[in-house]
CSV table of C-alpha atoms and ligand atoms in Angstrom, one decimal:
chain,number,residue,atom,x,y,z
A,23,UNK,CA,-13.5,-14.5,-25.8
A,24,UNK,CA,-11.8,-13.0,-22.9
A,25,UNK,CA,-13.7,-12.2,-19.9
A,26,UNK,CA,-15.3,-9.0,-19.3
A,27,UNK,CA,-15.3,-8.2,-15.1
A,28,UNK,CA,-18.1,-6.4,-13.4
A,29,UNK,CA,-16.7,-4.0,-11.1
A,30,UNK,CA,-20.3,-1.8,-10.9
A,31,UNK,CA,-22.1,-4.4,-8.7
A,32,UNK,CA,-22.2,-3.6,-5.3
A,33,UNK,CA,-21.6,-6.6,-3.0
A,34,UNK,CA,-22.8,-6.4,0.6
A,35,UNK,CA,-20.2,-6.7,3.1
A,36,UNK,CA,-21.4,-5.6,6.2
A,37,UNK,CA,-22.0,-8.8,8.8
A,38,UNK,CA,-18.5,-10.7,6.9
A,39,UNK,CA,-16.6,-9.3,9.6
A,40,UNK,CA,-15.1,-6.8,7.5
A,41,UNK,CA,-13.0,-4.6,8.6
A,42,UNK,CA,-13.5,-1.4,6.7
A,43,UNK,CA,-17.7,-2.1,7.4
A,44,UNK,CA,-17.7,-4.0,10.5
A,45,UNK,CA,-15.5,-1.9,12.1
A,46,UNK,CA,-17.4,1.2,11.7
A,47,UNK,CA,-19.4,1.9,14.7
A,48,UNK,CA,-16.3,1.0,17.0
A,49,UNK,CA,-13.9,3.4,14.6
A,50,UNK,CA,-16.0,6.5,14.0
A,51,UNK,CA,-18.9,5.9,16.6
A,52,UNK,CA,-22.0,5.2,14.2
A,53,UNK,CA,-22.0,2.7,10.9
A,54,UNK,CA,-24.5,4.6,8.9
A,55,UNK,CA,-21.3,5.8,6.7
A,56,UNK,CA,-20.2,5.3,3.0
A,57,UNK,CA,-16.9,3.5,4.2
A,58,UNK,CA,-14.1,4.9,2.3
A,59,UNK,CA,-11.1,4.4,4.6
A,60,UNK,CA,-9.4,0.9,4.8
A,61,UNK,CA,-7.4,0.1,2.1
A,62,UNK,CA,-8.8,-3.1,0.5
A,63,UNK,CA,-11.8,-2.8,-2.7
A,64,UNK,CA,-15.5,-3.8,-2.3
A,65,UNK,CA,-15.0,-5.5,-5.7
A,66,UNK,CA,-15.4,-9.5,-5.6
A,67,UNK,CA,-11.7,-11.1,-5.2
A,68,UNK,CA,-11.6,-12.7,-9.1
A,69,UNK,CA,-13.2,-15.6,-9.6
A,70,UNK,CA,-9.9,-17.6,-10.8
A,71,UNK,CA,-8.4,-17.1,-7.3
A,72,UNK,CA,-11.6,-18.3,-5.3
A,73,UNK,CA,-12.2,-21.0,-7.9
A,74,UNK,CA,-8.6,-22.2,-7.0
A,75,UNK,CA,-8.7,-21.9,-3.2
A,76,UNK,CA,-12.1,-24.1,-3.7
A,77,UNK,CA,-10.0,-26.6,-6.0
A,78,UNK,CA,-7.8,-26.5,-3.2
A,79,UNK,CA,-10.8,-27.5,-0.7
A,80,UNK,CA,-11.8,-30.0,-2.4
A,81,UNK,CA,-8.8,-32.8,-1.2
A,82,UNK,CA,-10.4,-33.2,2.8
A,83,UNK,CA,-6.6,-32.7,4.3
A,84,UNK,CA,-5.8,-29.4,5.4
A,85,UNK,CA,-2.2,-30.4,6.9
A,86,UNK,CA,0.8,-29.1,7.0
A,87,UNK,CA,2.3,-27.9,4.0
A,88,UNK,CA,5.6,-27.4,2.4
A,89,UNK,CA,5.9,-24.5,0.3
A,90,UNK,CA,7.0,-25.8,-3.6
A,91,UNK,CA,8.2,-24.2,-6.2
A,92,UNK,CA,5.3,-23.3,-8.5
A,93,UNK,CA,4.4,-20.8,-5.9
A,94,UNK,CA,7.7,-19.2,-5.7
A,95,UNK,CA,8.0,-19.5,-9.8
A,96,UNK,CA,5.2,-17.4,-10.0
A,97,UNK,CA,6.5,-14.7,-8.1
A,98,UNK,CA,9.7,-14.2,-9.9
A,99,UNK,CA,7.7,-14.5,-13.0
A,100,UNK,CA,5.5,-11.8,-12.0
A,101,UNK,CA,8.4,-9.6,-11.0
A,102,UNK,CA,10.2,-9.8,-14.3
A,103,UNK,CA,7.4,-9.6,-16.4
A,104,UNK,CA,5.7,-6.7,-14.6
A,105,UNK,CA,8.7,-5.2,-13.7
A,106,UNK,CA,12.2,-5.8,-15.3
A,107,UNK,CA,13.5,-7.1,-12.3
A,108,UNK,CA,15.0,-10.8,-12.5
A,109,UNK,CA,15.3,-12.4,-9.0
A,110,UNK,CA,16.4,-15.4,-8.0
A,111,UNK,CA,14.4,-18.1,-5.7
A,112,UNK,CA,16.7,-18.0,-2.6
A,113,UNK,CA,16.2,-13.9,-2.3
A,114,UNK,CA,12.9,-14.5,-1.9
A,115,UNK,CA,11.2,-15.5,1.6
A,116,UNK,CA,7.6,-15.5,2.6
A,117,UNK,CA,6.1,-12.8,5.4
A,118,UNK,CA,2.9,-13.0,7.2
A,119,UNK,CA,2.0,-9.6,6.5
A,120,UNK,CA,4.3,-6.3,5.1
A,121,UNK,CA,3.5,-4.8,8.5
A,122,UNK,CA,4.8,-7.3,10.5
A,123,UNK,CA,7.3,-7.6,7.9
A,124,UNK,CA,8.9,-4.1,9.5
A,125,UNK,CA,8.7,-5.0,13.0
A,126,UNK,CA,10.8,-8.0,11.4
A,127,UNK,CA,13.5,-5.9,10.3
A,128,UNK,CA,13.4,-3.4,13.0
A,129,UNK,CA,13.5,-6.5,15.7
A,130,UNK,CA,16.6,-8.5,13.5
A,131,UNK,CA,18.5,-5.0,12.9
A,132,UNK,CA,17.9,-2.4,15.4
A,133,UNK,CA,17.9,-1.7,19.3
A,134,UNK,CA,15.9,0.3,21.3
A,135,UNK,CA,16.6,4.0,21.2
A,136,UNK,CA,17.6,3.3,17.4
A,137,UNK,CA,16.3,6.1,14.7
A,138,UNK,CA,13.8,5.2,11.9
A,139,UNK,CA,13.4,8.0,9.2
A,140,UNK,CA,9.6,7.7,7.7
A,141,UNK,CA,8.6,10.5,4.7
A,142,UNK,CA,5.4,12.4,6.3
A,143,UNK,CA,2.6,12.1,5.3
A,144,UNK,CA,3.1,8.5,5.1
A,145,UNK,CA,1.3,5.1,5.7
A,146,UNK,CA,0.5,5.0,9.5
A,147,UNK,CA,2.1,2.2,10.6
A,148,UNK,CA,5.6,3.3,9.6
A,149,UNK,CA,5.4,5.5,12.5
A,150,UNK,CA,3.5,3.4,15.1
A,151,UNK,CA,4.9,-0.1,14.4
A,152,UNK,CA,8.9,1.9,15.0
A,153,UNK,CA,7.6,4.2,18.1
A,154,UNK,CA,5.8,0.7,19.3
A,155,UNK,CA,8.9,-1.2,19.1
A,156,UNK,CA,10.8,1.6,21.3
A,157,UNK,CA,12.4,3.0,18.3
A,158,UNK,CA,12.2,6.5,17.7
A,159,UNK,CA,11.0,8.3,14.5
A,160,UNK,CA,12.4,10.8,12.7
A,161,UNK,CA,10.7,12.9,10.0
A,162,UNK,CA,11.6,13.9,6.7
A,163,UNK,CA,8.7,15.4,5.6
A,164,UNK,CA,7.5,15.3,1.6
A,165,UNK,CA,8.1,18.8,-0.2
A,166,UNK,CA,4.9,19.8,-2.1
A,167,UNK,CA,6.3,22.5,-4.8
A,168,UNK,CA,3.4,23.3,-6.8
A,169,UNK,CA,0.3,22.3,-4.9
A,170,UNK,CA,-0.1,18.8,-7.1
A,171,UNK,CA,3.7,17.3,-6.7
A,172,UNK,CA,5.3,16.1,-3.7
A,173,UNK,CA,9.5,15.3,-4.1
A,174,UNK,CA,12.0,14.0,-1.6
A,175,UNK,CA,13.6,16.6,0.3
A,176,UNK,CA,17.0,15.3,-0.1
A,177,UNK,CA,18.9,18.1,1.8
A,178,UNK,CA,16.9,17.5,4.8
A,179,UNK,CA,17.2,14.0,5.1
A,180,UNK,CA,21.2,14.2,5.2
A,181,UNK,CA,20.6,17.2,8.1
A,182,UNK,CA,18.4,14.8,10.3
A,183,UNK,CA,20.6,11.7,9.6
A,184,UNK,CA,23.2,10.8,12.5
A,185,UNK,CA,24.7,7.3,13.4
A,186,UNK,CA,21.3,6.3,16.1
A,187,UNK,CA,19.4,6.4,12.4
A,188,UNK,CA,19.6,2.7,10.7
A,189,UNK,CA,16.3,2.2,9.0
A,190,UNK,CA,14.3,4.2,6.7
A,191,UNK,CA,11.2,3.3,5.5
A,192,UNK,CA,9.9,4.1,2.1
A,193,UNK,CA,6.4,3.6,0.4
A,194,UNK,CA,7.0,3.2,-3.2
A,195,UNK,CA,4.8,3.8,-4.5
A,196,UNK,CA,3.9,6.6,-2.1
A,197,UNK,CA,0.8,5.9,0.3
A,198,UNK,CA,-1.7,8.2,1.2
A,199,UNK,CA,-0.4,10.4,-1.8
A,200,UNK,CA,0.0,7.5,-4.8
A,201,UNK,CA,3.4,8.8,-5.9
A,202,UNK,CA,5.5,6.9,-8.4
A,203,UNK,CA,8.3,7.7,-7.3
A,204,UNK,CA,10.9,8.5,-10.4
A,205,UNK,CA,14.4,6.5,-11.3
A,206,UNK,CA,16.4,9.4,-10.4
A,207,UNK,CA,14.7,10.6,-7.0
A,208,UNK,CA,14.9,6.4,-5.6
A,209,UNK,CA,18.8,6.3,-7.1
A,210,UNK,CA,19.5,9.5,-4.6
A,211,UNK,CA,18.1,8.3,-1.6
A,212,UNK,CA,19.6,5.0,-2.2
A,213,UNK,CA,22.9,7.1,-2.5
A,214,UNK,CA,22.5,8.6,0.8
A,215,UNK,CA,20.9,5.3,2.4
A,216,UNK,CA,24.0,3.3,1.3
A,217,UNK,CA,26.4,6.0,2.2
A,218,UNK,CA,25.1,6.3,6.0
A,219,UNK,CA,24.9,2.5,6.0
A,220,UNK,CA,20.7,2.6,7.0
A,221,UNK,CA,18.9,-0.4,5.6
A,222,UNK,CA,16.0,1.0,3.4
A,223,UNK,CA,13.0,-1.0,3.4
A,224,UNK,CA,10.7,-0.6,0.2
A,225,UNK,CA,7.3,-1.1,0.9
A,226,UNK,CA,5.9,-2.0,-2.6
A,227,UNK,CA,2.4,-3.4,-1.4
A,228,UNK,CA,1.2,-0.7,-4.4
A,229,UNK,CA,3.3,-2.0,-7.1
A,230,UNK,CA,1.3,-3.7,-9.7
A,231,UNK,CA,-1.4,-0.6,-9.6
A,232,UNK,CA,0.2,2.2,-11.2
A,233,UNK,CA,-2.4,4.4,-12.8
A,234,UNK,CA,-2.2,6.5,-15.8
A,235,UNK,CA,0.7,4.8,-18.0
A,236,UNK,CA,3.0,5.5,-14.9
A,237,UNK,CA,5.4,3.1,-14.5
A,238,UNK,CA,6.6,1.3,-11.1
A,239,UNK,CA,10.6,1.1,-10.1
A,240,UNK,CA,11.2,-1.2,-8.1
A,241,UNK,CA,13.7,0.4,-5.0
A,242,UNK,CA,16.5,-2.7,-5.5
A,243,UNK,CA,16.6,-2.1,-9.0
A,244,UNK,CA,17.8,1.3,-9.4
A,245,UNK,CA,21.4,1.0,-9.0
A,246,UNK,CA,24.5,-1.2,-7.2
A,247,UNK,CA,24.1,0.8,-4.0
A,248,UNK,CA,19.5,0.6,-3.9
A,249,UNK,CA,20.5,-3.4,-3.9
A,250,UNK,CA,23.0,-3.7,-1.6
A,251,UNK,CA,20.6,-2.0,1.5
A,252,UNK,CA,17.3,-2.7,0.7
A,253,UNK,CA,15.2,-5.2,2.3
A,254,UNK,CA,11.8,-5.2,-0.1
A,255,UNK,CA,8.5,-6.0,0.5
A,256,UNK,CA,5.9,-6.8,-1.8
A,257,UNK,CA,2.3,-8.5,-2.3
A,258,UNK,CA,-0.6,-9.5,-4.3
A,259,UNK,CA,-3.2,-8.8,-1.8
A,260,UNK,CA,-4.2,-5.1,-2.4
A,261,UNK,CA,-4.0,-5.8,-6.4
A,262,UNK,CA,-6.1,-8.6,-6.2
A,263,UNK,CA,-8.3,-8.0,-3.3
A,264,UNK,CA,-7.3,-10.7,-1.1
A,265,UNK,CA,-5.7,-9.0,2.2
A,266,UNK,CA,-7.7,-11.2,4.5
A,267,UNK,CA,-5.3,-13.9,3.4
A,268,UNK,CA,-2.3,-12.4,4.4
A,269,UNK,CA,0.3,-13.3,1.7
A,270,UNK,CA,3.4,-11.1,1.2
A,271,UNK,CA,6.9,-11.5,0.4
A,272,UNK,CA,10.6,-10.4,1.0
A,273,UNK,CA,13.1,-9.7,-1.5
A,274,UNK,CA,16.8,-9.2,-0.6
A,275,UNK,CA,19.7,-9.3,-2.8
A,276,UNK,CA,22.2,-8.8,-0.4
A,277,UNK,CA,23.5,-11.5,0.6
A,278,UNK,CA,24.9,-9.6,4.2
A,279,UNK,CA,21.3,-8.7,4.9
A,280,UNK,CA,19.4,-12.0,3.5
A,281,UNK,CA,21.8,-14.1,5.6
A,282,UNK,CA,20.5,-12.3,9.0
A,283,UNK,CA,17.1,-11.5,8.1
A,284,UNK,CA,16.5,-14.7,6.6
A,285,UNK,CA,18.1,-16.9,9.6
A,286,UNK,CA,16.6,-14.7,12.1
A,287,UNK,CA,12.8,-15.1,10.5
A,288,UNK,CA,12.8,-18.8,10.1
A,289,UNK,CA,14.6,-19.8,13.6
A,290,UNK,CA,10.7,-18.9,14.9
A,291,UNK,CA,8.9,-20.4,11.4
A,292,UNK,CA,8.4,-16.9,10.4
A,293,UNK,CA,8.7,-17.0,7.3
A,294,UNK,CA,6.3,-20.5,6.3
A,295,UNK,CA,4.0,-19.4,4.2
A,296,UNK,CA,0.2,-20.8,4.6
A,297,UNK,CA,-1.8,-23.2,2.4
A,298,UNK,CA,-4.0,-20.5,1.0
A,299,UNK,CA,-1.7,-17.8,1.0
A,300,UNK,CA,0.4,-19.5,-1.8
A,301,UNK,CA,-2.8,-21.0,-3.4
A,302,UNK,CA,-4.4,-17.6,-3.7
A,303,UNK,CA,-0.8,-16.1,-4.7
A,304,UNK,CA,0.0,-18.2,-7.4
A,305,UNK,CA,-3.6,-18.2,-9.0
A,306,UNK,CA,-3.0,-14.1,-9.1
A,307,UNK,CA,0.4,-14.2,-10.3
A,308,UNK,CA,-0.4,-16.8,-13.1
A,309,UNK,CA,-3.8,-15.9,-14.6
A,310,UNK,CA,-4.7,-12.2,-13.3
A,311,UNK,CA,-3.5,-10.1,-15.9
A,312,UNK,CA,-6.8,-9.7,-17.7
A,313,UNK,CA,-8.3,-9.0,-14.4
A,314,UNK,CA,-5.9,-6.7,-12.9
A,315,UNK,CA,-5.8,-4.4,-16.2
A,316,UNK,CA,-9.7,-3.7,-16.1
A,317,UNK,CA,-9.7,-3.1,-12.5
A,318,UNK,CA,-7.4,-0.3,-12.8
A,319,UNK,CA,-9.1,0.6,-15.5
A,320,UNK,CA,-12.3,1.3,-13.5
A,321,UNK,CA,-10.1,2.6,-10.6
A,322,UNK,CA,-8.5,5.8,-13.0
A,323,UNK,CA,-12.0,5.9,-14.2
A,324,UNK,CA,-13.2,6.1,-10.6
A,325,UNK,CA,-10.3,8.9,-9.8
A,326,UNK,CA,-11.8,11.0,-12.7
A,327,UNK,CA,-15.0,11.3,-11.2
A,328,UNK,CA,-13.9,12.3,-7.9
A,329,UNK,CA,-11.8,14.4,-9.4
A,330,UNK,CA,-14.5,15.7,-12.4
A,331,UNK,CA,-16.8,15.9,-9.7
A,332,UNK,CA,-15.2,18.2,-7.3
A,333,UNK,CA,-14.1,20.5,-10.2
A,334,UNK,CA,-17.7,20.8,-11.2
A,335,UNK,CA,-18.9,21.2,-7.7
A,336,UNK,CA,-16.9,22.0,-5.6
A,337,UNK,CA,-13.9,23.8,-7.4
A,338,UNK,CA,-11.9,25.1,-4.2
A,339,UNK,CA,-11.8,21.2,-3.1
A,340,UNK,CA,-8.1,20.0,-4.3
A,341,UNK,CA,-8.0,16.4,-5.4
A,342,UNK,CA,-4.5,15.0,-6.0
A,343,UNK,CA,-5.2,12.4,-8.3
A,344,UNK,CA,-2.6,9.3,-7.4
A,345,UNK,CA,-0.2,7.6,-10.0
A,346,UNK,CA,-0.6,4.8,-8.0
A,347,UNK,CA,-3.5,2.4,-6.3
A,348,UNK,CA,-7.1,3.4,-5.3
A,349,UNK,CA,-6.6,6.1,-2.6
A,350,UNK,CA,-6.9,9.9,-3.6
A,351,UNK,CA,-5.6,12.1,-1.0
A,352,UNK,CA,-8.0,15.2,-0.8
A,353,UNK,CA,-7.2,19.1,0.3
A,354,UNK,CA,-10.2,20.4,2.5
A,355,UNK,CA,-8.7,23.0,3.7
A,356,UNK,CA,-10.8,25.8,1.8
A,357,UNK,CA,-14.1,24.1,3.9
A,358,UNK,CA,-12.5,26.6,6.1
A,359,UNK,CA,-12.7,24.2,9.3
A,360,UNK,CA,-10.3,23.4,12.0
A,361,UNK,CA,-9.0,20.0,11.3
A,362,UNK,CA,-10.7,18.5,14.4
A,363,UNK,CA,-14.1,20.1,12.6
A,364,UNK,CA,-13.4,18.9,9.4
A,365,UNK,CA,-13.0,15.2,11.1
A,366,UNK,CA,-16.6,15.8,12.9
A,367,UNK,CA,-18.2,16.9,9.4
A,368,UNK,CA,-17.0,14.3,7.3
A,369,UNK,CA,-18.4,11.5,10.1
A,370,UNK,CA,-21.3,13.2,11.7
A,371,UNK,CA,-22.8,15.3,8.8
A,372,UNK,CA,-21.3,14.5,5.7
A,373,UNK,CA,-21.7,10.5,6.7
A,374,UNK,CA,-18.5,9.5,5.1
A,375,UNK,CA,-15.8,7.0,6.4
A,376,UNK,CA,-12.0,8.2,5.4
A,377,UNK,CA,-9.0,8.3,6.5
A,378,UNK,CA,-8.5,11.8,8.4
A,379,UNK,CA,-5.1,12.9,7.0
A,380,UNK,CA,-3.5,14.0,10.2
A,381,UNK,CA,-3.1,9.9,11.3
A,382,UNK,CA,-0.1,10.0,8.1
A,383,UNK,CA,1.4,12.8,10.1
A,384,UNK,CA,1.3,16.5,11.3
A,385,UNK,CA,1.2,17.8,7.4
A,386,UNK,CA,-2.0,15.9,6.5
A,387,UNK,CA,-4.1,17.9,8.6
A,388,UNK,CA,-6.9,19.6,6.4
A,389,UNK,CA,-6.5,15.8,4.3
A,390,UNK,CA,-8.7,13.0,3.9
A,391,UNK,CA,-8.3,9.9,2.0
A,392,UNK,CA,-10.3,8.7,-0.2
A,393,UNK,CA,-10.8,4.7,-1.0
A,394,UNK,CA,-12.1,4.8,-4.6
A,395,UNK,CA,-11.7,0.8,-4.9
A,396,UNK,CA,-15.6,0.4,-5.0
A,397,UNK,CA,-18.5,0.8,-7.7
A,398,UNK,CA,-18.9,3.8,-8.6
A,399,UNK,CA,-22.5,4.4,-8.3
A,400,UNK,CA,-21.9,3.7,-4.3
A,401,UNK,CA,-19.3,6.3,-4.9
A,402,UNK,CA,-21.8,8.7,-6.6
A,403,UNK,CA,-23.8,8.7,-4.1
A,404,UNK,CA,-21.1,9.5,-1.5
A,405,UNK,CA,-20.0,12.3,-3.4
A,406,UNK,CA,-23.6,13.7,-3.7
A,407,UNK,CA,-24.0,13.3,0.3
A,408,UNK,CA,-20.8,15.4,0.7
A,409,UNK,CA,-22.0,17.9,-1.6
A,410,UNK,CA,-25.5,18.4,0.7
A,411,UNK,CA,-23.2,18.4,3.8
A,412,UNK,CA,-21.4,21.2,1.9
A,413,UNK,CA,-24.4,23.0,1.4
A,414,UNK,CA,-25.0,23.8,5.2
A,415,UNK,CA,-21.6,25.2,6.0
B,526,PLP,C1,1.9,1.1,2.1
B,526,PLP,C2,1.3,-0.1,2.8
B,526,PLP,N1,2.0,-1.0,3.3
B,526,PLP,C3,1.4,-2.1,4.0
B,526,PLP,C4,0.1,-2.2,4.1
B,526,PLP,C5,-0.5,-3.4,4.8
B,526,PLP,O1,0.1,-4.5,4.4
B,526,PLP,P1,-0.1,-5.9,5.2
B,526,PLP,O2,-1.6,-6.1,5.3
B,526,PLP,O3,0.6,-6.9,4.4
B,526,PLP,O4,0.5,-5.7,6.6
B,526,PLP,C6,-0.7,-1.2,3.5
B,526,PLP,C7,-2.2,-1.3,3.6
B,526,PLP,O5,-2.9,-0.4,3.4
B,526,PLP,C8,-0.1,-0.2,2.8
B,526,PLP,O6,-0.9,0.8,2.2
């Protein structure tokens, strides 16, 4: 009989050294908060991955260890089956993380004073790993025609591009706002990308949780010219709850850019994967499609509620319900605060945790996000303690 996973019990995590508990009083300056903001799920990593990583434990040498090929099988399986996309073993390298992944790029293709173009509001990082680095960032913001759907602006993006720009970084799908972004929208940007010779890096760290019968594109797929300048990134540790493990991947078809990305990455070992990164990888990849469908499962289910729930109560509260992942980007804006008050009421009287939207750029002012990767009667209860912050405006 196939198994049946229990994402309503609530696990404790504080005192793991969690980061999105743990972290709290130093983040937001208390810890008595429903913790809603970093991006992994308070639901037990499955049980086939820890029971393999145990396995694993079991032979008492922890040595060095060379990575083999049902590890990398596993990927490409994954990739084709989940997503139409047949790659081969040598475009494939191991990162130690998709963040560090960009610095990689932006350190083996770019120079100080170089232009990165990041798509506001978007994933933090994409703007603070660049401007780190000495690399400036340029904006092309999202368009939001109707209220609910955010596009590419397209004309803007060939107005801000000039030869200092040789990098843009796209989230696909889209994080804070959980766009799937369509065939069409990624074969245009790849259009321009290719034209202006700037390397697009796909983040697709969200790929294997689209919501809602949505269906993921991979970047590199979409036509000649997405494959030829796209450095893709992708991973099984938001999917299957296992970030602290830190196992993510490159794909490049190109052989121009995997030649120099690749040789640049493993003259400093950059690219060898750890022990339990490919144990834990390959036990996802191999057996987690029962356990990946109910999860998102219980996520749209958890997305509902939030949204059901501010409909019912608090009907001037937008919710943009994501086609992708466990993160619902939320318009506060008719709480009719200043965003630097909305921040203070969310933490100080409404005793939540989330992401203020202004840290994904200048547009998400008046946004929070929303982590709905937990049970829901944890989320119930958060909901319920917004509503009787509410009340006191
Ligand atoms: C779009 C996106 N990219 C990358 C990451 C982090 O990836 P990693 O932990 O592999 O650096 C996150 C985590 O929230 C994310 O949302």
């Amino acid at each position: 009989m196939a198994c049946v996973y229990d994402f309503d019990k609530v696990i404790e995590r504080r005192n793991t050294n969690s980061f999105k508990y743990d972290a709290l009083a130093d983040t937001f300056g208390r810890d008595d908060l429903y913790s809603l903001w970093v991006a992994d799920m308070d639901f037990a990593t499955p049980d086939f991955i820890r029971d393999a990583l145990r396995e694993r434990l079991n032979h008492p040498v922890l040595g060095y260890t060379k990575p083999y090929d049902s590890y990398w099988q596993s990927i490409i399986d994954w990739t084709r089956q989940h997503h139409d996309w047949t790659i081969e073993q040598e475009w494939i390298r191991y990162i130690p993380g998709i963040v560090k992944g960009i610095a990689m790029v932006l350190h083996a293709f770019t120079q100080a004073g170089d232009k990165v173009i990041i798509q506001t509001p978007v994933y933090h990082p994409f703007r603070l790993v660049p401007e780190g680095m000495g690399r400036v960032c340029v904006e092309n913001p999202l368009r939001c025609c109707d209220g609910e759907h955010y596009r590419m602006d397209f004309d803007h993006l060939e107005s801000i591009i000039d030869e200092r720009c040789k990098v843009l970084i796209l989230a696909n799908p889209h994080n804070p706002i959980g766009i799937v972004w369509s065939r069409e929208e990624l074969r245009r940007l790849a259009d321009i990308a290719h034209r202006h010779n700037i390397i697009v890096i796909s983040d697709e760290i969200h790929c294997d949780m689209a919501l809602y019968g949505n269906r993921h594109t991979p970047f590199a797929t979409v036509s000649e010219a997405a494959s030829r300048c796209s450095i893709t990134f992708a991973a099984p540790t938001k999917t299957f709850n296992i970030a602290g493990l830190v196992s993510s991947y490159a794909i490049v078809p190109d052989e121009r850019l995997r030649e120099h990305f690749f040789s640049w990455m493993s003259a400093s070992e950059l690219d060898a994967p750890t022990l339990f990164a490919m144990v834990a990888t390959e036990a996802a990849f191999t057996q987690g499609e029962p356990w990946r469908e109910q999860m998102l499962r219980y996520v749209e289910q958890n997305v509902d509620f939030v949204a059901d729930y501010m409909a019912e109560h608090h009907p001037q509260i937008r919710v943009i319900k994501p086609q992708a992942s466990f993160l619902v980007w939320i318009d506060f804006s008719a709480l009719g605060l200043s965003h630097a008050e909305l921040v203070d009421f969310m933490v100080n009287r409404a005793r939540l945790a989330m992401n203020d939207g202004a840290m994904f750029g200048k547009h998400g002012e008046q946004f929070m996000r929303m982590n709905v990767g937990l049970s829901r009667s944890v989320l119930q209860s958060a909901l319920q303690q917004l509503s009787t912050a509410i009340a006191t405006l």
